[in-house]
Amino acid sequence: MTDIPAHLLDPTRRHDIVLLFDVHDGNPNGDPDAGNHPRIDTETYHGLVTDVALKRKIRDTIPLLRPDDPRYKIFVEADIALNSNIERGFTGTAVKPTQRPTPDERQKVQKWMCDNFADIRLFGGVLSTGDARAGHVRGPLQFTFGRSVSPVHPVDHAITRVTQTKQADIDKGEQTEMGSKWTIHYGLYRAHAFYSASRGKQTGVTSDDLQTLWTVLQHMFDHDRSATRGEMATRGLYVFTHDNAFGKAPAATLFDRITIEPLSEEPPRTFNHYKTNTDLADLPSGITFTPLIG
C-alpha cells in the first residue's frame, strides 16, 4: 500500500479532508431523473457529484485493495439485499432475529456488523429495514457533495449502434439504433470530508482502516473506469489532522486556507488551468497539514 505518514493513521485524532478530482470528456454523476444529465446547480451551472456517488466509489474499491480480509466486506453492495446482511449479524452473534432486540442484543449485533463491514465501520448504516432490526450506526466519516470550481456546460451527443435491440426491428430492415450520451468537456470538483475520532472509537476504526481509506481516495478513479465517466482522476488530497479527538479549530476555517485560482479567463480544459493555493500562516497549534496529493 501507499506509504502514509503515521499521524494520518491515528484513529483517535480528528481529520478534516479536502478532495479534488476532475473529469475530462465524461459524465461524473448523471441524474437518473433527468435522462442521466450531469448533475448541476441550476442557478450557477456549477457541476455537482453527490456524496453517495463518492462513497460508492470507495465501497467498490475497498474490496480490490483488501480482497481476502474478512473485516473489509461491503454492506451496501449490488445483488445482496440489506436485510440478508442484517440477518447475518443476528446469526453471527446468536441473537434471535426480532424487531425489538434488547439494548444489549442490539449493541452486540451492531458491533458484529461494524467488525465485518468496512462501510458500516466508516460511514455507518441503517440496520432496521427488515424483520430483524438492530437500530442504526452513526459513522465517523462523512462527505459533502463535490462541486465544480467553475461552471460546467453539459453536451448531449447523439450516438448510433449498428444492431437493434429487438429481432423484429431487424426483420423490418432497420439497421441502426439511435441513442445519446451526456458529457462535460472538463470539470475540476472539490469535496470535503470529515472523520470524527469519537465516532470512530464507537465503530472500531483502526489504523488499517485509515491506511485503506487514504490509499483508496488516491486511486479509486483508476478502478472506476467506464465509457460514460470519461477520464477521471484524484488531483488533490489535503488533510488537516488535529492532535486530539475533538479538534483544535472549526473545519470551515481550515478549508478556507485552500483556494483554487483559475490562471486565465479561457474555458478550462485541463487541471493546469488552475493553481491551488495553501495558506498555512498562523495554523492553529495542534493541527498538522498533510498534502497526500498536490
mmCIF file of C-alpha atoms in Angstrom:
data_model
loop_
_atom_site.group_PDB
_atom_site.id
_atom_site.type_symbol
_atom_site.label_atom_id
_atom_site.label_comp_id
_atom_site.label_asym_id
_atom_site.label_seq_id
_atom_site.Cartn_x
_atom_site.Cartn_y
_atom_site.Cartn_z
ATOM 1 C CA MET A 1 0.000 0.000 0.000
ATOM 2 C CA THR A 2 0.936 3.678 -0.271
ATOM 3 C CA ASP A 3 3.312 4.938 2.427
ATOM 4 C CA ILE A 4 1.170 7.145 4.694
ATOM 5 C CA PRO A 5 2.534 9.406 7.492
ATOM 6 C CA ALA A 6 1.973 7.953 10.955
ATOM 7 C CA HIS A 7 -0.247 10.772 12.255
ATOM 8 C CA LEU A 8 -2.777 10.088 9.478
ATOM 9 C CA LEU A 9 -3.107 6.506 10.702
ATOM 10 C CA ASP A 10 -4.195 7.519 14.209
ATOM 11 C CA PRO A 11 -7.945 6.832 14.583
ATOM 12 C CA THR A 12 -8.026 8.738 17.889
ATOM 13 C CA ARG A 13 -7.381 12.061 16.109
ATOM 14 C CA ARG A 14 -9.811 14.165 14.091
ATOM 15 C CA HIS A 15 -9.098 14.530 10.363
ATOM 16 C CA ASP A 16 -10.644 17.164 8.052
ATOM 17 C CA ILE A 17 -10.199 16.439 4.354
ATOM 18 C CA VAL A 18 -10.241 18.358 1.068
ATOM 19 C CA LEU A 19 -10.601 16.164 -2.038
ATOM 20 C CA LEU A 20 -10.071 17.497 -5.568
ATOM 21 C CA PHE A 21 -10.948 15.399 -8.592
ATOM 22 C CA ASP A 22 -11.567 16.142 -12.240
ATOM 23 C CA VAL A 23 -13.352 14.764 -15.283
ATOM 24 C CA HIS A 24 -12.381 15.137 -18.926
ATOM 25 C CA ASP A 25 -14.980 14.464 -21.639
ATOM 26 C CA GLY A 26 -17.234 12.461 -19.362
ATOM 27 C CA ASN A 27 -20.216 12.457 -17.032
ATOM 28 C CA PRO A 28 -19.033 12.226 -13.409
ATOM 29 C CA ASN A 29 -22.510 11.726 -11.910
ATOM 30 C CA GLY A 30 -25.638 11.546 -14.039
ATOM 31 C CA ASP A 31 -29.122 12.288 -12.713
ATOM 32 C CA PRO A 32 -31.443 9.325 -13.468
ATOM 33 C CA ASP A 33 -34.486 11.608 -13.144
ATOM 34 C CA ALA A 34 -33.137 13.860 -15.913
ATOM 35 C CA GLY A 35 -32.085 11.421 -18.625
ATOM 36 C CA ASN A 36 -28.650 10.967 -16.998
ATOM 37 C CA HIS A 37 -27.907 14.678 -17.455
ATOM 38 C CA PRO A 38 -24.773 15.628 -15.445
ATOM 39 C CA ARG A 39 -25.849 16.999 -12.088
ATOM 40 C CA ILE A 40 -25.614 20.781 -11.886
ATOM 41 C CA ASP A 41 -26.596 23.701 -9.690
ATOM 42 C CA THR A 42 -29.323 25.137 -11.921
ATOM 43 C CA GLU A 43 -28.675 28.687 -10.670
ATOM 44 C CA THR A 44 -24.912 28.827 -11.224
ATOM 45 C CA TYR A 45 -24.262 25.858 -13.570
ATOM 46 C CA HIS A 46 -21.568 24.538 -11.290
ATOM 47 C CA GLY A 47 -21.339 20.755 -11.556
ATOM 48 C CA LEU A 48 -22.319 18.504 -8.661
ATOM 49 C CA VAL A 49 -21.313 14.990 -7.619
ATOM 50 C CA THR A 50 -23.289 13.519 -4.743
ATOM 51 C CA ASP A 51 -21.738 12.217 -1.551
ATOM 52 C CA VAL A 52 -23.472 8.910 -2.326
ATOM 53 C CA ALA A 53 -21.569 8.644 -5.624
ATOM 54 C CA LEU A 54 -18.243 9.293 -3.887
ATOM 55 C CA LYS A 55 -18.957 6.695 -1.199
ATOM 56 C CA ARG A 56 -19.964 4.210 -3.912
ATOM 57 C CA LYS A 57 -16.516 4.551 -5.477
ATOM 58 C CA ILE A 58 -14.906 3.956 -2.083
ATOM 59 C CA ARG A 59 -17.109 0.924 -1.454
ATOM 60 C CA ASP A 60 -16.260 -0.525 -4.863
ATOM 61 C CA THR A 61 -12.502 -0.009 -4.430
ATOM 62 C CA ILE A 62 -12.010 -1.296 -0.880
ATOM 63 C CA PRO A 63 -12.524 -4.991 -1.816
ATOM 64 C CA LEU A 64 -9.995 -4.601 -4.641
ATOM 65 C CA LEU A 65 -7.404 -3.385 -2.154
ATOM 66 C CA ARG A 66 -8.338 -5.830 0.647
ATOM 67 C CA PRO A 67 -9.815 -8.823 -1.252
ATOM 68 C CA ASP A 68 -9.176 -11.553 1.319
ATOM 69 C CA ASP A 69 -9.624 -9.655 4.579
ATOM 70 C CA PRO A 70 -12.842 -10.658 6.395
ATOM 71 C CA ARG A 71 -13.065 -7.210 8.041
ATOM 72 C CA TYR A 72 -13.463 -5.497 4.670
ATOM 73 C CA LYS A 73 -16.753 -6.856 3.391
ATOM 74 C CA ILE A 74 -19.193 -4.269 2.000
ATOM 75 C CA PHE A 75 -22.710 -3.888 3.402
ATOM 76 C CA VAL A 76 -24.256 -1.799 0.586
ATOM 77 C CA GLU A 77 -23.379 -3.958 -2.405
ATOM 78 C CA ALA A 78 -25.093 -4.865 -5.660
ATOM 79 C CA ASP A 79 -27.175 -8.054 -5.736
ATOM 80 C CA ILE A 80 -27.122 -8.545 -1.949
ATOM 81 C CA ALA A 81 -30.232 -7.491 -0.011
ATOM 82 C CA LEU A 82 -29.621 -5.282 3.011
ATOM 83 C CA ASN A 83 -31.984 -7.394 5.096
ATOM 84 C CA SER A 84 -29.936 -10.510 4.320
ATOM 85 C CA ASN A 85 -26.770 -8.827 5.545
ATOM 86 C CA ILE A 86 -28.512 -7.606 8.694
ATOM 87 C CA GLU A 87 -29.719 -11.137 9.411
ATOM 88 C CA ARG A 88 -26.096 -12.288 9.139
ATOM 89 C CA GLY A 89 -25.347 -10.041 12.101
ATOM 90 C CA PHE A 90 -28.002 -11.764 14.188
ATOM 91 C CA THR A 91 -26.774 -15.191 13.098
ATOM 92 C CA GLY A 92 -23.142 -14.296 13.758
ATOM 93 C CA THR A 93 -23.929 -13.228 17.322
ATOM 94 C CA ALA A 94 -26.519 -15.968 18.062
ATOM 95 C CA VAL A 95 -29.084 -13.261 18.786
ATOM 96 C CA LYS A 96 -32.632 -14.226 17.834
ATOM 97 C CA PRO A 97 -33.839 -12.131 14.852
ATOM 98 C CA THR A 98 -36.518 -9.792 16.173
ATOM 99 C CA GLN A 99 -37.966 -6.344 15.627
ATOM 100 C CA ARG A 100 -37.388 -5.487 19.281
ATOM 101 C CA PRO A 101 -33.995 -6.701 20.494
ATOM 102 C CA THR A 102 -32.857 -5.621 23.924
ATOM 103 C CA PRO A 103 -30.290 -2.797 24.093
ATOM 104 C CA ASP A 104 -27.557 -5.327 24.842
ATOM 105 C CA GLU A 105 -28.587 -7.526 21.908
ATOM 106 C CA ARG A 106 -28.763 -4.528 19.584
ATOM 107 C CA GLN A 107 -25.309 -3.385 20.654
ATOM 108 C CA LYS A 108 -23.899 -6.887 20.133
ATOM 109 C CA VAL A 109 -25.294 -7.079 16.585
ATOM 110 C CA GLN A 110 -24.080 -3.563 15.759
ATOM 111 C CA LYS A 111 -20.573 -4.422 16.923
ATOM 112 C CA TRP A 112 -20.560 -7.565 14.766
ATOM 113 C CA MET A 113 -21.698 -5.538 11.752
ATOM 114 C CA CYS A 114 -19.017 -2.891 12.340
ATOM 115 C CA ASP A 115 -16.336 -5.563 12.750
ATOM 116 C CA ASN A 116 -17.289 -7.274 9.486
ATOM 117 C CA PHE A 117 -18.386 -4.481 7.122
ATOM 118 C CA ALA A 118 -15.924 -1.715 6.339
ATOM 119 C CA ASP A 119 -18.545 0.696 5.027
ATOM 120 C CA ILE A 120 -20.584 0.463 8.234
ATOM 121 C CA ARG A 121 -17.420 0.987 10.257
ATOM 122 C CA LEU A 122 -16.632 4.128 8.241
ATOM 123 C CA PHE A 123 -19.966 5.514 7.022
ATOM 124 C CA GLY A 124 -22.467 3.989 9.424
ATOM 125 C CA GLY A 125 -25.683 2.342 8.301
ATOM 126 C CA VAL A 126 -29.371 1.755 8.930
ATOM 127 C CA LEU A 127 -29.838 -1.751 10.346
ATOM 128 C CA SER A 128 -33.622 -1.627 10.776
ATOM 129 C CA THR A 129 -35.020 -2.262 7.306
ATOM 130 C CA GLY A 130 -36.490 -5.743 7.843
ATOM 131 C CA ASP A 131 -37.918 -8.062 10.478
ATOM 132 C CA ALA A 132 -34.526 -8.296 12.213
ATOM 133 C CA ARG A 133 -33.856 -4.787 13.457
ATOM 134 C CA ALA A 134 -30.671 -3.572 15.099
ATOM 135 C CA GLY A 135 -31.131 0.214 15.037
ATOM 136 C CA HIS A 136 -28.636 2.382 13.190
ATOM 137 C CA VAL A 137 -24.935 3.132 13.398
ATOM 138 C CA ARG A 138 -23.630 6.692 13.021
ATOM 139 C CA GLY A 139 -20.423 6.530 11.044
ATOM 140 C CA PRO A 140 -17.342 8.661 11.708
ATOM 141 C CA LEU A 141 -16.636 9.538 8.053
ATOM 142 C CA GLN A 142 -18.974 11.848 6.159
ATOM 143 C CA PHE A 143 -18.658 13.527 2.747
ATOM 144 C CA THR A 144 -20.172 16.623 1.217
ATOM 145 C CA PHE A 145 -21.287 16.902 -2.405
ATOM 146 C CA GLY A 146 -18.480 17.604 -4.828
ATOM 147 C CA ARG A 147 -18.933 20.990 -6.547
ATOM 148 C CA SER A 148 -17.040 22.155 -9.628
ATOM 149 C CA VAL A 149 -14.727 25.126 -9.219
ATOM 150 C CA SER A 150 -16.004 26.664 -12.465
ATOM 151 C CA PRO A 151 -19.377 26.355 -14.207
ATOM 152 C CA VAL A 152 -19.718 23.328 -16.482
ATOM 153 C CA HIS A 153 -21.624 23.073 -19.741
ATOM 154 C CA PRO A 154 -23.185 19.648 -20.411
ATOM 155 C CA VAL A 155 -23.295 18.499 -24.028
ATOM 156 C CA ASP A 156 -25.672 15.873 -25.438
ATOM 157 C CA HIS A 157 -24.049 13.651 -28.087
ATOM 158 C CA ALA A 158 -26.173 11.597 -30.470
ATOM 159 C CA ILE A 159 -24.758 8.093 -30.955
ATOM 160 C CA THR A 160 -25.724 5.130 -33.127
ATOM 161 C CA ARG A 161 -25.481 1.373 -32.693
ATOM 162 C CA VAL A 162 -25.076 -0.997 -35.648
ATOM 163 C CA THR A 163 -27.614 -3.515 -34.385
ATOM 164 C CA GLN A 164 -31.133 -3.351 -32.999
ATOM 165 C CA THR A 165 -32.402 -4.337 -29.588
ATOM 166 C CA LYS A 166 -35.303 -6.363 -30.999
ATOM 167 C CA GLN A 167 -35.179 -9.045 -33.703
ATOM 168 C CA ALA A 168 -38.492 -7.708 -35.055
ATOM 169 C CA ASP A 169 -36.807 -4.391 -35.903
ATOM 170 C CA ILE A 170 -34.063 -6.200 -37.817
ATOM 171 C CA ASP A 171 -36.706 -8.184 -39.688
ATOM 172 C CA LYS A 172 -38.295 -4.862 -40.729
ATOM 173 C CA GLY A 173 -34.990 -3.811 -42.294
ATOM 174 C CA GLU A 174 -33.807 -1.362 -39.639
ATOM 175 C CA GLN A 175 -30.016 -1.299 -39.422
ATOM 176 C CA THR A 176 -29.087 1.131 -36.687
ATOM 177 C CA GLU A 177 -30.475 2.375 -33.389
ATOM 178 C CA MET A 178 -30.065 5.899 -32.022
ATOM 179 C CA GLY A 179 -29.061 6.895 -28.528
ATOM 180 C CA SER A 180 -27.490 9.786 -26.672
ATOM 181 C CA LYS A 181 -24.651 10.419 -24.272
ATOM 182 C CA TRP A 182 -24.057 13.378 -21.959
ATOM 183 C CA THR A 183 -20.582 14.737 -21.202
ATOM 184 C CA ILE A 184 -18.921 17.851 -19.916
ATOM 185 C CA HIS A 185 -15.710 18.976 -21.597
ATOM 186 C CA TYR A 186 -13.811 19.454 -18.337
ATOM 187 C CA GLY A 187 -14.595 19.967 -14.680
ATOM 188 C CA LEU A 188 -12.483 20.239 -11.528
ATOM 189 C CA TYR A 189 -14.537 19.306 -8.463
ATOM 190 C CA ARG A 190 -13.951 19.939 -4.775
ATOM 191 C CA ALA A 191 -15.482 17.920 -1.933
ATOM 192 C CA HIS A 192 -14.901 17.952 1.806
ATOM 193 C CA ALA A 193 -14.887 15.030 4.234
ATOM 194 C CA PHE A 194 -14.815 14.782 7.998
ATOM 195 C CA TYR A 195 -13.509 12.000 10.211
ATOM 196 C CA SER A 196 -14.784 12.085 13.805
ATOM 197 C CA ALA A 197 -12.436 10.207 16.126
ATOM 198 C CA SER A 198 -15.110 9.953 18.814
ATOM 199 C CA ARG A 199 -17.478 8.135 16.478
ATOM 200 C CA GLY A 200 -14.572 6.133 15.063
ATOM 201 C CA LYS A 201 -13.964 4.759 18.545
ATOM 202 C CA GLN A 202 -17.611 3.661 18.718
ATOM 203 C CA THR A 203 -17.479 1.776 15.401
ATOM 204 C CA GLY A 204 -13.992 0.315 15.917
ATOM 205 C CA VAL A 205 -11.984 2.154 13.233
ATOM 206 C CA THR A 206 -8.326 1.049 13.203
ATOM 207 C CA SER A 207 -5.076 2.302 11.711
ATOM 208 C CA ASP A 208 -5.517 -0.283 8.946
ATOM 209 C CA ASP A 209 -8.879 1.282 8.111
ATOM 210 C CA LEU A 210 -7.325 4.735 7.750
ATOM 211 C CA GLN A 211 -4.440 3.330 5.697
ATOM 212 C CA THR A 212 -7.052 1.759 3.418
ATOM 213 C CA LEU A 213 -9.070 4.977 3.228
ATOM 214 C CA TRP A 214 -6.155 7.227 2.231
ATOM 215 C CA THR A 215 -4.963 4.716 -0.358
ATOM 216 C CA VAL A 216 -8.432 4.299 -1.845
ATOM 217 C CA LEU A 217 -9.024 8.056 -2.078
ATOM 218 C CA GLN A 218 -5.833 8.395 -4.111
ATOM 219 C CA HIS A 219 -6.570 5.544 -6.533
ATOM 220 C CA MET A 220 -10.350 4.968 -6.632
ATOM 221 C CA PHE A 221 -10.908 6.626 -10.025
ATOM 222 C CA ASP A 222 -8.320 4.317 -11.592
ATOM 223 C CA HIS A 223 -10.615 1.391 -10.744
ATOM 224 C CA ASP A 224 -13.893 3.058 -11.733
ATOM 225 C CA ARG A 225 -13.365 3.425 -15.475
ATOM 226 C CA SER A 226 -16.325 3.449 -17.810
ATOM 227 C CA ALA A 227 -17.182 4.893 -21.200
ATOM 228 C CA THR A 228 -19.774 7.131 -19.516
ATOM 229 C CA ARG A 229 -17.449 8.750 -16.983
ATOM 230 C CA GLY A 230 -14.674 9.607 -19.424
ATOM 231 C CA GLU A 231 -11.339 10.248 -17.747
ATOM 232 C CA MET A 232 -11.430 10.984 -14.016
ATOM 233 C CA ALA A 233 -8.591 11.357 -11.506
ATOM 234 C CA THR A 234 -7.860 12.476 -7.961
ATOM 235 C CA ARG A 235 -5.996 15.788 -8.293
ATOM 236 C CA GLY A 236 -5.659 16.868 -4.702
ATOM 237 C CA LEU A 237 -5.941 15.223 -1.281
ATOM 238 C CA TYR A 238 -5.240 17.514 1.666
ATOM 239 C CA VAL A 239 -5.688 16.547 5.320
ATOM 240 C CA PHE A 240 -5.803 18.716 8.435
ATOM 241 C CA THR A 241 -5.087 16.436 11.395
ATOM 242 C CA HIS A 242 -5.835 17.566 14.945
ATOM 243 C CA ASP A 243 -3.842 16.305 17.918
ATOM 244 C CA ASN A 244 -6.969 15.139 19.756
ATOM 245 C CA ALA A 245 -10.401 13.708 19.093
ATOM 246 C CA PHE A 246 -12.438 16.887 19.489
ATOM 247 C CA GLY A 247 -10.344 19.199 17.337
ATOM 248 C CA LYS A 248 -8.468 22.483 17.671
ATOM 249 C CA ALA A 249 -10.326 24.608 15.086
ATOM 250 C CA PRO A 250 -13.543 24.560 13.052
ATOM 251 C CA ALA A 251 -13.194 22.642 9.810
ATOM 252 C CA ALA A 252 -14.584 25.562 7.792
ATOM 253 C CA THR A 253 -11.748 27.871 8.825
ATOM 254 C CA LEU A 254 -9.205 25.224 7.843
ATOM 255 C CA PHE A 255 -10.829 24.570 4.471
ATOM 256 C CA ASP A 256 -10.743 28.309 3.746
ATOM 257 C CA ARG A 257 -6.959 28.051 3.732
ATOM 258 C CA ILE A 258 -7.083 26.060 0.487
ATOM 259 C CA THR A 259 -8.169 28.115 -2.502
ATOM 260 C CA ILE A 260 -8.218 27.278 -6.205
ATOM 261 C CA GLU A 261 -7.405 30.024 -8.680
ATOM 262 C CA PRO A 262 -8.098 29.977 -12.434
ATOM 263 C CA LEU A 263 -4.987 31.056 -14.342
ATOM 264 C CA SER A 264 -6.884 32.501 -17.332
ATOM 265 C CA GLU A 265 -10.362 33.535 -18.433
ATOM 266 C CA GLU A 266 -10.453 30.834 -21.113
ATOM 267 C CA PRO A 267 -12.832 27.879 -20.547
ATOM 268 C CA PRO A 268 -10.960 25.247 -18.510
ATOM 269 C CA ARG A 269 -9.893 22.130 -20.374
ATOM 270 C CA THR A 270 -7.134 20.690 -18.141
ATOM 271 C CA PHE A 271 -6.068 20.674 -14.499
ATOM 272 C CA ASN A 272 -3.246 23.044 -15.459
ATOM 273 C CA HIS A 273 -5.864 25.762 -15.929
ATOM 274 C CA TYR A 274 -5.883 26.120 -12.125
ATOM 275 C CA LYS A 275 -3.466 26.915 -9.342
ATOM 276 C CA THR A 276 -4.035 25.543 -5.838
ATOM 277 C CA ASN A 277 -3.000 27.885 -3.024
ATOM 278 C CA THR A 278 -2.476 26.805 0.593
ATOM 279 C CA ASP A 279 -2.280 29.396 3.376
ATOM 280 C CA LEU A 280 -0.585 27.813 6.366
ATOM 281 C CA ALA A 281 0.373 31.033 8.138
ATOM 282 C CA ASP A 282 -0.670 31.022 11.786
ATOM 283 C CA LEU A 283 -2.049 27.489 11.547
ATOM 284 C CA PRO A 284 -3.587 26.787 14.966
ATOM 285 C CA SER A 285 -1.380 24.893 17.408
ATOM 286 C CA GLY A 286 -2.026 21.151 17.439
ATOM 287 C CA ILE A 287 -3.010 20.892 13.768
ATOM 288 C CA THR A 288 -0.838 19.191 11.141
ATOM 289 C CA PHE A 289 -1.393 19.803 7.417
ATOM 290 C CA THR A 290 -0.551 16.948 5.045
ATOM 291 C CA PRO A 291 -0.857 17.114 1.243
ATOM 292 C CA LEU A 292 -1.121 13.471 0.179
ATOM 293 C CA ILE A 293 -1.659 14.621 -3.410
ATOM 294 C CA GLY A 294 -0.982 18.164 -4.552
#
